[in-house]
Short mmCIF file of C-alpha atoms and ligand atoms in Angstrom, two decimals:
data_model
loop_
_atom_site.label_atom_id
_atom_site.label_comp_id
_atom_site.label_asym_id
_atom_site.label_seq_id
_atom_site.Cartn_x
_atom_site.Cartn_y
_atom_site.Cartn_z
CA MET Y 1245 76.25 26.15 54.62
CA LYS Y 1246 73.62 28.90 53.82
CA THR Y 1247 74.89 32.28 52.64
CA ASP Y 1248 72.96 34.13 55.55
CA ARG Y 1249 74.61 31.84 58.22
CA VAL Y 1250 78.11 32.48 56.69
CA LYS Y 1251 77.73 36.13 56.82
CA ALA Y 1252 76.31 36.26 60.32
CA VAL Y 1253 79.10 33.72 61.73
CA LEU Y 1254 82.05 35.44 60.01
CA GLU Y 1255 80.85 39.00 60.95
CA ASP Y 1256 80.53 37.84 64.63
CA LEU Y 1257 84.01 36.00 64.47
CA GLU Y 1258 85.50 39.24 63.07
CA LYS Y 1259 83.89 41.28 65.89
CA THR Y 1260 84.99 38.78 68.37
CA LEU Y 1261 88.51 38.77 67.30
CA ILE Y 1262 88.78 42.64 67.10
CA GLU Y 1263 87.35 42.79 70.68
CA PHE Y 1264 89.93 40.38 71.85
CA MET Y 1265 92.82 42.22 70.13
CA ARG Y 1266 91.63 45.56 71.94
CA LYS Y 1267 91.10 43.73 75.22
CA HIS Y 1268 94.87 42.51 75.26
CA ASN Y 1269 96.35 45.44 73.49
CA ILE Y 1270 97.74 43.03 70.72
CA THR Y 1271 100.84 44.67 69.08
CA HIS Y 1272 101.66 44.65 65.38
CA GLU Y 1273 104.44 42.33 66.10
CA GLU Y 1274 102.32 39.91 67.96
CA TYR Y 1275 99.57 39.89 65.34
CA ARG Y 1276 102.16 39.13 62.58
CA MET Y 1277 103.61 36.30 64.83
CA ALA Y 1278 100.19 34.79 65.03
CA THR Y 1279 99.61 34.93 61.15
CA ASP Y 1280 103.12 33.36 60.68
CA VAL Y 1281 102.16 30.57 62.83
CA LEU Y 1282 99.08 29.74 60.99
CA LEU Y 1283 100.90 29.89 57.69
CA GLU Y 1284 103.77 27.73 59.05
CA THR Y 1285 101.37 24.98 60.17
CA VAL Y 1286 100.44 24.58 56.49
CA LYS Y 1287 104.07 24.83 55.16
CA ALA Y 1288 104.93 22.20 57.80
CA GLY Y 1289 102.18 19.75 56.65
CA GLU Y 1290 100.39 20.27 59.95
CA GLU Y 1291 97.18 21.16 58.24
CA SER Y 1292 94.50 21.06 60.78
CA LEU Y 1293 96.50 19.63 63.61
CA LEU Y 1294 96.77 23.02 65.64
CA TYR Y 1295 93.12 23.62 65.14
CA ASP Y 1296 92.03 20.18 65.95
CA ILE Y 1297 94.16 20.15 69.23
CA PHE Y 1298 92.63 23.42 70.52
CA PHE Y 1299 89.07 23.66 69.13
CA GLU Y 1300 87.76 20.30 67.59
CA ALA Y 1301 86.64 18.80 71.07
CA ALA Y 1302 84.50 21.94 71.75
CA ILE Y 1303 82.73 21.75 68.41
CA THR Y 1304 82.09 17.98 68.92
CA GLU Y 1305 80.63 18.72 72.37
CA ILE Y 1306 78.32 21.24 70.78
CA GLY Y 1307 77.07 18.43 68.29
CA ASN Y 1308 76.79 16.00 71.13
CA LYS Y 1309 74.16 18.20 73.00
CA ALA Y 1310 71.74 17.55 70.10
CA ARG Y 1311 72.51 13.83 70.00
CA GLU Y 1312 70.61 11.00 71.70
CA GLY Y 1313 72.64 7.91 70.54
CA SER Y 1314 76.40 7.40 71.56
CA PRO Y 1315 78.46 10.59 71.68
CA GLU Y 1316 80.65 11.51 68.91
CA ALA Y 1317 84.31 12.22 69.33
CA ILE Y 1318 86.75 14.46 67.51
CA GLU Y 1319 88.06 13.03 64.00
CA GLY Y 1320 91.43 14.62 64.29
CA PRO Y 1321 93.65 15.41 61.36
CA PHE Y 1322 94.66 11.80 60.21
CA TYR Y 1323 91.43 10.46 58.82
CA ILE Y 1324 91.68 9.29 55.19
CA PRO Y 1325 88.56 8.41 53.13
CA GLY Y 1326 88.77 5.25 51.03
CA ALA Y 1327 90.46 2.74 53.31
CA PRO Y 1328 90.51 -0.75 52.14
CA ARG Y 1329 87.16 -2.60 52.18
CA LEU Y 1330 88.06 -5.70 54.33
CA GLU Y 1331 86.52 -9.19 54.10
CA PRO Y 1332 85.71 -11.34 57.18
CA PRO Y 1333 87.18 -12.40 59.51
CA TYR Y 1334 88.21 -8.80 59.75
CA VAL Y 1335 91.93 -7.79 60.20
CA LEU Y 1336 93.16 -4.27 59.71
CA ARG Y 1337 95.86 -4.31 57.10
CA GLN Y 1338 99.11 -4.50 58.74
CA ARG Y 1339 102.93 -5.36 58.35
CA LYS Y 1340 103.70 -9.08 58.46
CA ASN Y 1341 104.99 -8.83 61.95
CA GLU Y 1342 103.30 -5.47 63.08
CA ALA Y 1343 104.60 -4.47 66.39
CA GLY Y 1344 102.25 -4.11 69.43
CA ASP Y 1345 100.03 -6.32 71.30
CA ILE Y 1346 97.08 -7.93 69.37
CA LEU Y 1347 93.73 -6.30 70.06
CA PHE Y 1348 90.31 -7.46 69.05
CA PHE Y 1349 87.81 -4.34 68.87
CA ASN Y 1350 84.20 -5.55 68.85
CA GLY Y 1351 80.77 -4.29 69.72
CA ARG Y 1352 77.24 -4.18 68.76
CA VAL Y 1353 75.50 -1.43 66.66
CA VAL Y 1354 71.88 -0.80 67.58
CA ASP Y 1355 69.20 1.82 67.26
CA ARG Y 1356 67.75 3.49 70.30
CA GLN Y 1357 65.10 0.94 70.82
CA GLY Y 1358 67.96 -1.74 70.87
CA ARG Y 1359 67.36 -3.02 67.57
CA ALA Y 1360 70.33 -4.48 65.76
CA LEU Y 1361 71.58 -2.53 62.81
CA PRO Y 1362 73.23 -4.84 60.20
CA ASN Y 1363 75.53 -3.57 57.28
CA VAL Y 1364 76.67 -0.68 59.17
CA GLU Y 1365 79.99 0.35 57.60
CA VAL Y 1366 82.77 0.49 60.42
CA ASP Y 1367 85.79 2.56 59.31
CA VAL Y 1368 88.55 2.07 61.76
CA TRP Y 1369 92.09 3.81 61.92
CA SER Y 1370 94.84 3.94 64.32
CA ALA Y 1371 98.45 4.82 64.94
CA ASP Y 1372 101.01 1.95 64.83
CA SER Y 1373 103.27 1.13 67.83
CA ASP Y 1374 105.46 4.01 66.93
CA GLY Y 1375 102.58 6.38 67.12
CA LEU Y 1376 102.74 6.98 63.36
CA TYR Y 1377 99.51 7.13 61.10
CA SER Y 1378 99.81 5.50 57.67
CA ASN Y 1379 99.37 7.78 54.69
CA ILE Y 1380 100.26 10.65 56.66
CA HIS Y 1381 103.80 9.82 58.32
CA PRO Y 1382 106.50 8.70 56.07
CA GLY Y 1383 107.82 5.34 56.49
CA THR Y 1384 104.64 3.49 57.08
CA PRO Y 1385 102.99 1.08 54.31
CA ASP Y 1386 100.01 2.48 52.75
CA TRP Y 1387 96.71 1.84 54.63
CA ASN Y 1388 98.35 0.29 57.43
CA LEU Y 1389 96.02 -0.07 60.24
CA ARG Y 1390 93.16 1.34 58.38
CA GLY Y 1391 89.99 -0.60 57.05
CA ARG Y 1392 86.50 -0.78 56.53
CA LEU Y 1393 84.31 -3.58 57.86
CA TYR Y 1394 80.51 -4.30 58.28
CA THR Y 1395 78.22 -5.39 61.05
CA ASP Y 1396 76.55 -8.75 60.75
CA SER Y 1397 72.89 -9.39 60.98
CA ASN Y 1398 73.05 -9.10 64.83
CA GLY Y 1399 74.66 -5.64 64.37
CA TRP Y 1400 77.90 -7.25 65.56
CA PHE Y 1401 81.43 -6.25 64.33
CA GLU Y 1402 84.86 -7.32 65.34
CA VAL Y 1403 88.16 -6.42 63.85
CA ARG Y 1404 91.71 -7.47 64.69
CA THR Y 1405 94.29 -4.88 65.15
CA ILE Y 1406 96.98 -3.76 67.61
CA VAL Y 1407 96.87 -1.81 70.88
CA PRO Y 1408 98.13 1.78 69.94
CA PRO Y 1409 100.49 3.70 72.12
CA PRO Y 1410 99.69 7.34 73.36
CA TYR Y 1411 100.05 9.52 70.38
CA GLU Y 1412 102.64 12.38 70.60
CA ILE Y 1413 102.13 15.60 68.72
CA PRO Y 1414 105.23 16.53 66.61
CA LYS Y 1415 107.35 18.79 69.08
CA ASN Y 1416 109.56 20.59 66.50
CA GLY Y 1417 106.72 22.26 64.30
CA PRO Y 1418 104.75 25.13 64.87
CA THR Y 1419 101.95 23.41 66.76
CA GLY Y 1420 104.60 22.00 69.04
CA ARG Y 1421 106.13 25.53 69.62
CA VAL Y 1422 102.63 26.63 70.54
CA LEU Y 1423 102.15 24.12 73.07
CA THR Y 1424 105.68 24.65 74.35
CA ALA Y 1425 104.90 28.26 74.93
CA LEU Y 1426 101.70 27.16 76.95
CA GLY Y 1427 103.92 24.60 78.88
CA ARG Y 1428 101.84 21.67 77.92
CA HIS Y 1429 102.84 18.21 77.17
CA PHE Y 1430 102.35 16.85 73.60
CA PHE Y 1431 100.46 13.62 74.22
CA ARG Y 1432 96.97 12.12 73.54
CA PRO Y 1433 95.94 8.93 75.35
CA SER Y 1434 95.91 5.73 73.30
CA HIS Y 1435 92.89 5.49 71.32
CA LEU Y 1436 91.18 3.80 68.28
CA HIS Y 1437 89.30 6.01 65.77
CA VAL Y 1438 86.06 4.89 64.21
CA LYS Y 1439 83.35 6.23 61.74
CA LEU Y 1440 80.10 4.44 61.59
CA ARG Y 1441 78.01 4.69 58.25
CA HIS Y 1442 74.36 3.57 58.05
CA THR Y 1443 72.09 4.16 55.12
CA GLN Y 1444 69.41 5.79 57.21
CA PHE Y 1445 71.17 7.12 60.30
CA GLY Y 1446 74.06 8.73 58.22
CA GLU Y 1447 77.65 9.04 59.61
CA MET Y 1448 78.99 9.29 63.18
CA THR Y 1449 82.60 9.79 64.27
CA SER Y 1450 84.05 8.30 67.46
CA GLN Y 1451 87.10 7.26 69.40
CA VAL Y 1452 87.66 4.71 72.13
CA TYR Y 1453 89.97 5.22 75.01
CA PHE Y 1454 91.47 2.56 77.42
CA ARG Y 1455 90.55 2.68 81.03
CA GLY Y 1456 93.74 3.33 83.16
CA GLY Y 1457 95.65 4.48 80.15
CA ARG Y 1458 98.12 7.53 80.68
CA TYR Y 1459 97.05 11.01 79.57
CA LEU Y 1460 93.20 10.29 79.88
CA GLU Y 1461 93.13 13.21 82.37
CA SER Y 1462 95.15 15.53 80.38
CA ASP Y 1463 94.81 14.87 76.81
CA VAL Y 1464 96.58 17.62 74.82
CA ALA Y 1465 93.19 17.65 72.61
CA ASN Y 1466 91.03 17.63 75.72
CA ALA Y 1467 88.66 15.25 73.86
CA VAL Y 1468 88.30 12.42 76.41
CA ARG Y 1469 84.88 11.78 77.59
CA ASP Y 1470 83.80 9.23 80.26
CA GLU Y 1471 81.51 7.38 78.04
CA LEU Y 1472 84.23 6.75 75.67
CA ILE Y 1473 86.49 4.94 77.96
CA VAL Y 1474 86.47 1.12 77.79
CA ASP Y 1475 88.02 -1.77 79.62
CA LEU Y 1476 91.05 -3.15 77.87
CA ILE Y 1477 90.92 -6.94 78.81
CA ARG Y 1478 93.83 -9.22 78.60
CA HIS Y 1479 93.45 -12.59 77.51
CA ASP Y 1480 96.10 -15.07 78.40
CA THR Y 1481 94.66 -18.53 79.50
CA THR Y 1482 95.17 -21.57 77.36
CA GLU Y 1483 91.64 -21.85 76.40
CA SER Y 1484 91.23 -18.16 75.35
CA LEU Y 1485 94.56 -18.36 73.30
CA ALA Y 1486 93.23 -21.66 71.67
CA SER Y 1487 89.86 -20.20 70.84
CA ARG Y 1488 91.55 -17.46 68.76
CA GLY Y 1489 94.23 -19.88 67.38
CA LEU Y 1490 97.00 -17.46 69.03
CA ASP Y 1491 100.14 -18.50 70.79
CA LYS Y 1492 100.45 -15.12 72.76
CA PRO Y 1493 98.25 -13.02 75.04
CA TYR Y 1494 95.95 -10.57 73.26
CA TYR Y 1495 93.57 -7.91 74.39
CA GLU Y 1496 89.96 -7.15 73.65
CA VAL Y 1497 87.77 -4.08 73.83
CA ARG Y 1498 84.16 -3.92 73.34
CA TYR Y 1499 82.16 -0.77 72.59
CA ASP Y 1500 78.51 -0.66 71.66
CA PHE Y 1501 77.20 2.05 69.64
CA VAL Y 1502 73.76 3.51 69.68
CA LEU Y 1503 72.66 5.34 66.35
CA SER Y 1504 70.12 7.86 66.70
CA ALA Y 1505 67.50 10.37 64.95
CA ALA Y 1506 70.17 12.98 65.46
CA ASN Y 1507 72.33 11.08 63.10
CA GLN Y 1508 69.45 10.88 60.81
CA LEU Y 1509 69.09 14.64 60.99
CA ALA Y 1510 72.70 15.05 60.24
CA ALA Y 1511 72.28 12.86 57.05
CA ALA Y 1512 69.21 14.80 55.92
CA MET Y 1513 71.18 18.18 56.20
CA GLU Y 1514 73.94 17.01 54.08
C1 BEZ X 1906 94.04 12.08 66.89
O1 BEZ X 1906 93.14 11.79 67.35
O2 BEZ X 1906 95.00 11.40 66.41
C2 BEZ X 1906 94.59 13.59 66.95
C3 BEZ X 1906 93.62 14.47 67.29
C4 BEZ X 1906 94.03 15.89 67.27
C5 BEZ X 1906 95.24 16.22 67.03
C6 BEZ X 1906 96.17 15.31 66.72
C7 BEZ X 1906 95.94 13.91 66.67
FE1 FE X 1907 94.25 9.62 66.65
#
């Protein structure tokens, strides 16, 4: 970020916050309560959780206005770079008997003219059936339900994972206390996280949500957009199970990504 912009933005933030405090006659006690909550989030290991719930969707929407390809979605606090690079057929790393229904997440990655984009890195991560993210929440194996795969020559990708449940924000930490004070619930609807990386178009971050899922209308992070909701299709016929070599029903979701010059611009600015 350029020094001029840092100065302009920070000075405006300072002015805006001072106006806000005057408007509400904020007391010294209230001011200290607020700074304590911010400190406690870090001590409780909640790092960006509080901010991502309240502000990341708005920042993402600002970016989406300048974007011509598929919309971006919030990253959330649980992305970890360097997930295992997988080999086809792609299966996210998971426990031997990972709980949860089997899910195939697939789609195509194309440019705005509909041309296939091969070799796009597709970095996927999701919560397990207890709503826990590996490398974040204790008790989960390293890199569980995280991995990087690549589109083929037709821009096609597919990875096997599980259908995650809605994610519940920790209730007992400082972020939970703020949500309780506001009378809000603690849930995000079920979702898969994905980052796409392409040599020319750069990186984009997205999420897919499942049509009909709980909390789509009341996501605690207010981050759901209609364009990101996909059909969760259940397959249970003998033929479909045989085609996948499975002996129990499975689910499939497809999301096609369009990468655009806006992604290119972002890559050039890095
Ligand atoms: C998530 O997408 O996992 C997430 C986003 C914001 C806050 C907490 C979790
Ligand atoms: Fe998430």
